[in-house]
CSV table of C-alpha atoms and ligand atoms in Angstrom, one decimal:
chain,number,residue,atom,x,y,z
A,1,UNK,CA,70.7,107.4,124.0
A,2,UNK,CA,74.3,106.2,123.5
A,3,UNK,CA,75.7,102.6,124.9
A,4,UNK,CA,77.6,105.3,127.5
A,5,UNK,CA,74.9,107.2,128.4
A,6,UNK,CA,72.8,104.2,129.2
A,7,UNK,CA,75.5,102.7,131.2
A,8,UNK,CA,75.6,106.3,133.0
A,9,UNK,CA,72.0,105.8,133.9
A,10,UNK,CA,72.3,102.7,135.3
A,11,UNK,CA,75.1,103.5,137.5
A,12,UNK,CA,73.4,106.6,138.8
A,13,UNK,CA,70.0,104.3,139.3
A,14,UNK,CA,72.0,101.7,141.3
A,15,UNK,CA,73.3,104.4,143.7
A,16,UNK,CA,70.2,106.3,144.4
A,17,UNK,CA,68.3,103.1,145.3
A,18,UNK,CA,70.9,100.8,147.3
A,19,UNK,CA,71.0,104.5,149.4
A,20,UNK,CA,67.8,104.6,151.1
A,21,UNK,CA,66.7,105.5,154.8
A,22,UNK,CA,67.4,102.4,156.9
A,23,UNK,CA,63.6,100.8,157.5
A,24,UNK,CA,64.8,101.3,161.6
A,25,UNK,CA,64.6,105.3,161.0
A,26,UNK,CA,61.2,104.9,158.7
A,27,UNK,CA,59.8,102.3,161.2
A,28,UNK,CA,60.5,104.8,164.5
A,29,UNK,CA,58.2,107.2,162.4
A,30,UNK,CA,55.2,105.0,162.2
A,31,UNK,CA,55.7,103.5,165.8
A,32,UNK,CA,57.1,106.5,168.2
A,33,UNK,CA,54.0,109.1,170.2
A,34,UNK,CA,53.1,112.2,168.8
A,35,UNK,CA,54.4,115.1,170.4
A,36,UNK,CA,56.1,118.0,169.3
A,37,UNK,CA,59.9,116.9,170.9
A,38,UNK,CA,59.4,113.3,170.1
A,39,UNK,CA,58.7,114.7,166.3
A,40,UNK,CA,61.1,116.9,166.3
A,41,UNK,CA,63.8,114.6,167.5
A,42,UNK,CA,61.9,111.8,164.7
A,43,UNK,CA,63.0,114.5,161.8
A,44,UNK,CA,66.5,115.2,163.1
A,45,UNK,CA,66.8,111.3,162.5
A,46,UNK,CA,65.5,111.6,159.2
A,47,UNK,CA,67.0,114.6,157.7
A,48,UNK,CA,70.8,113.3,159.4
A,49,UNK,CA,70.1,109.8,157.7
A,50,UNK,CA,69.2,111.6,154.5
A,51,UNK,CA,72.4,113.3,154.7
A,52,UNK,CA,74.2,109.9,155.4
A,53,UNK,CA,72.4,108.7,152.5
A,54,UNK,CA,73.1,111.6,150.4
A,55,UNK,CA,77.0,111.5,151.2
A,56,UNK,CA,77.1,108.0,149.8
A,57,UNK,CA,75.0,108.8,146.9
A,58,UNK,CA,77.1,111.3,145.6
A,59,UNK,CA,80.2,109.2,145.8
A,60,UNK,CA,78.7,106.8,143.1
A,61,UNK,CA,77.8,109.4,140.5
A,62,UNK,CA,80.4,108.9,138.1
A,63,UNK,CA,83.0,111.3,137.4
A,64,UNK,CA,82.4,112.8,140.9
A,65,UNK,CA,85.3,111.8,143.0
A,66,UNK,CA,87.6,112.9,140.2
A,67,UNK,CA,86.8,116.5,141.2
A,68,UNK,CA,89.0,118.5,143.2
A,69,UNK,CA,88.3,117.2,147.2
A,70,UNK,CA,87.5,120.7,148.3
A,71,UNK,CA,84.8,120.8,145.5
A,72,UNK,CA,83.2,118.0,146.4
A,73,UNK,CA,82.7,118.7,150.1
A,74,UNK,CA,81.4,122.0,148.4
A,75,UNK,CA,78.8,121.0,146.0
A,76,UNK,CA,77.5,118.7,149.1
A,77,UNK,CA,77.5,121.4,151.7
A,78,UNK,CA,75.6,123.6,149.0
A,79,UNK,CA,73.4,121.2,147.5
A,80,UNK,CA,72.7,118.9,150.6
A,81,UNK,CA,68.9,120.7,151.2
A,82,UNK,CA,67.8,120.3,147.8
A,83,UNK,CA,68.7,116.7,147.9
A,84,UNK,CA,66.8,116.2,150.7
A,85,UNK,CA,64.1,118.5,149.6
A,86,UNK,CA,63.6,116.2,146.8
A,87,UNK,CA,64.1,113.1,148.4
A,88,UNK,CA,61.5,113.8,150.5
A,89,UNK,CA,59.0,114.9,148.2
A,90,UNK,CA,60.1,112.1,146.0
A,91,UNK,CA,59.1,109.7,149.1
A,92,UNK,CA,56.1,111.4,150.5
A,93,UNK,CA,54.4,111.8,146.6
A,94,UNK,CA,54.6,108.4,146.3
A,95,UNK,CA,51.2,107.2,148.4
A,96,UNK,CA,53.2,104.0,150.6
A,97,UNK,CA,50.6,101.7,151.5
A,98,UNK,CA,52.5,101.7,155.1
A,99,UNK,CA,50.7,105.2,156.0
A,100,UNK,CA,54.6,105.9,155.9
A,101,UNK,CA,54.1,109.2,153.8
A,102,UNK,CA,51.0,110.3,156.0
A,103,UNK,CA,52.3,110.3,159.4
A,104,UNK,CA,55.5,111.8,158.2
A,105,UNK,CA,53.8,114.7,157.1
A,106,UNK,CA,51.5,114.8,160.4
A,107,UNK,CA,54.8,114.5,162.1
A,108,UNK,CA,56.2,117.4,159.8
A,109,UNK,CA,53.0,119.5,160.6
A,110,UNK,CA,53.7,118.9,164.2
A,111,UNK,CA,57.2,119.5,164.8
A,112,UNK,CA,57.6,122.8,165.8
A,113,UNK,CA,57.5,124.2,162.4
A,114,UNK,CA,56.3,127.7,161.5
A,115,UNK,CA,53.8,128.0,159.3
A,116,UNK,CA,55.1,130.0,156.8
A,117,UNK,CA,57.9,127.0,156.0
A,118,UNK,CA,54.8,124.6,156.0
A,119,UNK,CA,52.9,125.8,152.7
A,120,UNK,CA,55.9,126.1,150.0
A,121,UNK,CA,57.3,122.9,151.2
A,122,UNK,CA,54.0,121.1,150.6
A,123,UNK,CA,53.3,123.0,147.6
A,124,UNK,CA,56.9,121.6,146.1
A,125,UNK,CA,55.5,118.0,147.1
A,126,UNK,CA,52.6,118.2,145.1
A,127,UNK,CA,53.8,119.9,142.5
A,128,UNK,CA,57.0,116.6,142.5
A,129,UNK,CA,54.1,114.3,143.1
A,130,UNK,CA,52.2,115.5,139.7
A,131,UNK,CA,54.8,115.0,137.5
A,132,UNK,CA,55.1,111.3,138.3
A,133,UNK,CA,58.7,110.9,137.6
A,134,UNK,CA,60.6,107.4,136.6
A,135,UNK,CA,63.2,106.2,139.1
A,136,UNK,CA,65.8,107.0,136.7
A,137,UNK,CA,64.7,110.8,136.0
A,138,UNK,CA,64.4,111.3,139.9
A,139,UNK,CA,67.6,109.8,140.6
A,140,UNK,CA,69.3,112.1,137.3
A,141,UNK,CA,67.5,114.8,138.7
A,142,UNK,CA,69.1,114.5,142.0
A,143,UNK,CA,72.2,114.4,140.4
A,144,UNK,CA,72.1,117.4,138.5
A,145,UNK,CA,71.0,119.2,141.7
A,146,UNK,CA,74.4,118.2,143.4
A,147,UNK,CA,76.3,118.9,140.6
A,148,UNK,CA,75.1,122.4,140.6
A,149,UNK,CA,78.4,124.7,139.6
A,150,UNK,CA,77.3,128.1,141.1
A,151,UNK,CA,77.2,126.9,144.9
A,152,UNK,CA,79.6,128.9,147.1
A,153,UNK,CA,83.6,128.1,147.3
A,154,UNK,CA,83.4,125.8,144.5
A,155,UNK,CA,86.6,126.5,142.6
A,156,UNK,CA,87.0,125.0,139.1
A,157,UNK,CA,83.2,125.6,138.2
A,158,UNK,CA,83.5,124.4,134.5
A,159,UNK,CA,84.8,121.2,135.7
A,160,UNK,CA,81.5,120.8,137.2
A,161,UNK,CA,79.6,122.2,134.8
A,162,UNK,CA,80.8,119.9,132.1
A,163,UNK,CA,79.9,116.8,134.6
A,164,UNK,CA,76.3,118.6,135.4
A,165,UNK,CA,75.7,119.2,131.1
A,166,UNK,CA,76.8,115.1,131.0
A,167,UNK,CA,73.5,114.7,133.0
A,168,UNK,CA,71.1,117.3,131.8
A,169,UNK,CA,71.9,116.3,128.2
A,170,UNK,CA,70.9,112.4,129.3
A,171,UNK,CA,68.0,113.1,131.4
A,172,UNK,CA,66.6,115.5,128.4
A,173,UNK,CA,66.8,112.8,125.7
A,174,UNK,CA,65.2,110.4,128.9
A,175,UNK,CA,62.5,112.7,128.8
A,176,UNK,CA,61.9,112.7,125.4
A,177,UNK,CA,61.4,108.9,125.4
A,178,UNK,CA,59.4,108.7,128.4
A,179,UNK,CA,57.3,111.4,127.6
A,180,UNK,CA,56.8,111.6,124.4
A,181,UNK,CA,53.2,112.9,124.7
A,182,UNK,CA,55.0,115.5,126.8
A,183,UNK,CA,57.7,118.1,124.9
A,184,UNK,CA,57.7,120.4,127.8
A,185,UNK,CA,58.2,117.8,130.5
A,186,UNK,CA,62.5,118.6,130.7
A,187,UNK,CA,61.5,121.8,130.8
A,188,UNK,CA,59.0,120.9,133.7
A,189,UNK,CA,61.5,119.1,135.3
A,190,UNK,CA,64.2,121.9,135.1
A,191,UNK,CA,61.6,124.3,136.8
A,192,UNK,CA,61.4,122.3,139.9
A,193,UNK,CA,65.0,123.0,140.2
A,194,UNK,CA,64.0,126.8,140.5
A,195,UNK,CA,61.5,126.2,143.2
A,196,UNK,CA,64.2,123.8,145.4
A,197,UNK,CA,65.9,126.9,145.9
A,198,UNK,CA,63.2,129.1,147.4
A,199,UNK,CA,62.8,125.4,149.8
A,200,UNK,CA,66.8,126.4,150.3
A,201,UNK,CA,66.3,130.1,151.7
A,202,UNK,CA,63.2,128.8,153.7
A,203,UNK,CA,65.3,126.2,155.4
A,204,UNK,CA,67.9,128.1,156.7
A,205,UNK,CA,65.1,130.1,158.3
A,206,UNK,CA,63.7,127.0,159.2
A,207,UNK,CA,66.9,125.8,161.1
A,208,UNK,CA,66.9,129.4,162.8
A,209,UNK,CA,63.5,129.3,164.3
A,210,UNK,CA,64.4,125.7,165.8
A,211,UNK,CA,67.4,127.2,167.0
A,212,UNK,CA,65.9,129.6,168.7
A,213,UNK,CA,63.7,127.8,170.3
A,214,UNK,CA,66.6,125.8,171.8
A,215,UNK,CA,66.3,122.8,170.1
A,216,UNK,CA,69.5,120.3,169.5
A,217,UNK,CA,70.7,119.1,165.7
A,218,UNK,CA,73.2,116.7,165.3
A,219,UNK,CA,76.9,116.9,164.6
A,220,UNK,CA,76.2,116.0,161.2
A,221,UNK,CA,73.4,118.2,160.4
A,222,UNK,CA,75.2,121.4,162.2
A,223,UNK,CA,78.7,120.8,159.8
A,224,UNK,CA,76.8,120.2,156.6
A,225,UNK,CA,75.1,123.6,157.1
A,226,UNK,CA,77.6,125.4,159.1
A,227,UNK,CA,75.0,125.5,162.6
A,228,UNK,CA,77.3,125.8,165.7
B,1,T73,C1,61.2,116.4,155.1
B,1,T73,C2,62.3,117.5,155.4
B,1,T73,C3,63.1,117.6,154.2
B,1,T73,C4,61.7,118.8,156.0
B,1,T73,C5,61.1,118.3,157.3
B,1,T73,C6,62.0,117.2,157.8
B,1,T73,C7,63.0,117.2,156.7
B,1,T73,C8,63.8,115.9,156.7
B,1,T73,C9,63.9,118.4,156.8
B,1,T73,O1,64.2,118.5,158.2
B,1,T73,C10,65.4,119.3,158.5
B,1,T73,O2,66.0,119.9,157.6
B,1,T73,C11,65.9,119.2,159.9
B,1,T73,C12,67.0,119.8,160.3
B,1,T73,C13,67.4,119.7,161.6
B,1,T73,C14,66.7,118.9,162.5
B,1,T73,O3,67.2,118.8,163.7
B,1,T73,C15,65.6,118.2,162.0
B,1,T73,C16,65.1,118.3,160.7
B,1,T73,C17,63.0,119.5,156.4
């Protein structure tokens, strides 16, 4: 790993952890009743601070806010799910000793939810939760998720692409000194990637089913994924 690329990681590792949920969002989780509204209004919290987090995450990944404004908001809109996808699974894998990661999937389990969303979403946890990532390959991992070139309206693609091929080619030597007892574990890695975006398709049904049953999102979570 070059002096650059290390200096890239740090950067990157610096971002994703000073952007966390605010402990007032994580604390309302353990303290507020259970019932389906008070969950359901609990998770609009999280997933709009998630976004808030996400927004300033992405602003630190270098090279980022040298691409073309309308890009940006693009790869955000596009990749905003994913991020929080894997955020979350990032959080709940790890067992808190706060009980944080249990009563936010009781909470999850009780908001309203169908089914059918329930199972692949806790099958992606566990399957993020087995491959015990570092900080850094979560946070590169993250990364490479946003800076994902095919997402819609995104205009000069290869400039993106070159930015997203920066990452993949550090986190793949990262995995090869982290792992070494592991040559497939970038390829693992890489595969989660595949099963985020099955997570995307089931969200936007997700989001419809709470629609429909006349629940309220906020401003911020009906803009980044275009609910009116
Ligand atoms: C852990 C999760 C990623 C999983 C369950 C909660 C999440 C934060 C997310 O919730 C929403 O997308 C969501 C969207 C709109 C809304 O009003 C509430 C939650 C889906």
């Amino acid at each position: 790993i070059t002096k650059e690329q290390r200096a890239l990681i740090k950067a990157i590792l610096d971002a994703y952890n000073r952007h966390q949920i605010p402990q007032d969002v994580t604390k309302k989780l353990l303290q507020e009743q259970y019932s389906a509204e008070e969950n359901f209004l609990l998770l609009t919290e999280v997933a709009t601070s998630q976004v808030q987090v996400l927004v300033e995450f992405t602003k630190n990944i270098p090279g980022f806010l040298s691409l073309d404004r309308e890009d940006q908001i693009a790869l955000l809109k596009g990749s905003a799910v994913e991020a929080m996808f894997l955020r979350s699974a990032q959080v709940l894998s790890e067992k808190k000793p706060s009980g944080y990661t249990e009563v936010l999937e009781e909470r999850i389990r009780k908001s309203g939810m169908s089914e059918e969303f329930m199972t692949p979403m806790f099958n992606f946890y566990k399957s993020i939760g087995e491959l015990h990532m570092t900080q850094e390959e979560q946070a590169l991992l993250t990364t490479i998720t946003i800076l994902t070139p095919d997402r819609p309206y995104v205009k000069s693609h290869e400039a993106v692409e070159r930015l997203q091929e920066t990452m993949l080619d550090v986190l793949r030597k990262l995995c090869v000194l982290q792992h070494p007892q592991e040559p497939q574990y970038f390829a693992r890695l890489l595969g989660r990637l595949t099963e985020l975006r099955t997570l995307h398709h089931y969200h936007v049904e997700m989001l419809t089913s709470w629609k429909t049953n006349d629940h309220k999102f906020t401003p911020l979570l009906c803009e980044i994924w275009d609910v009116q």
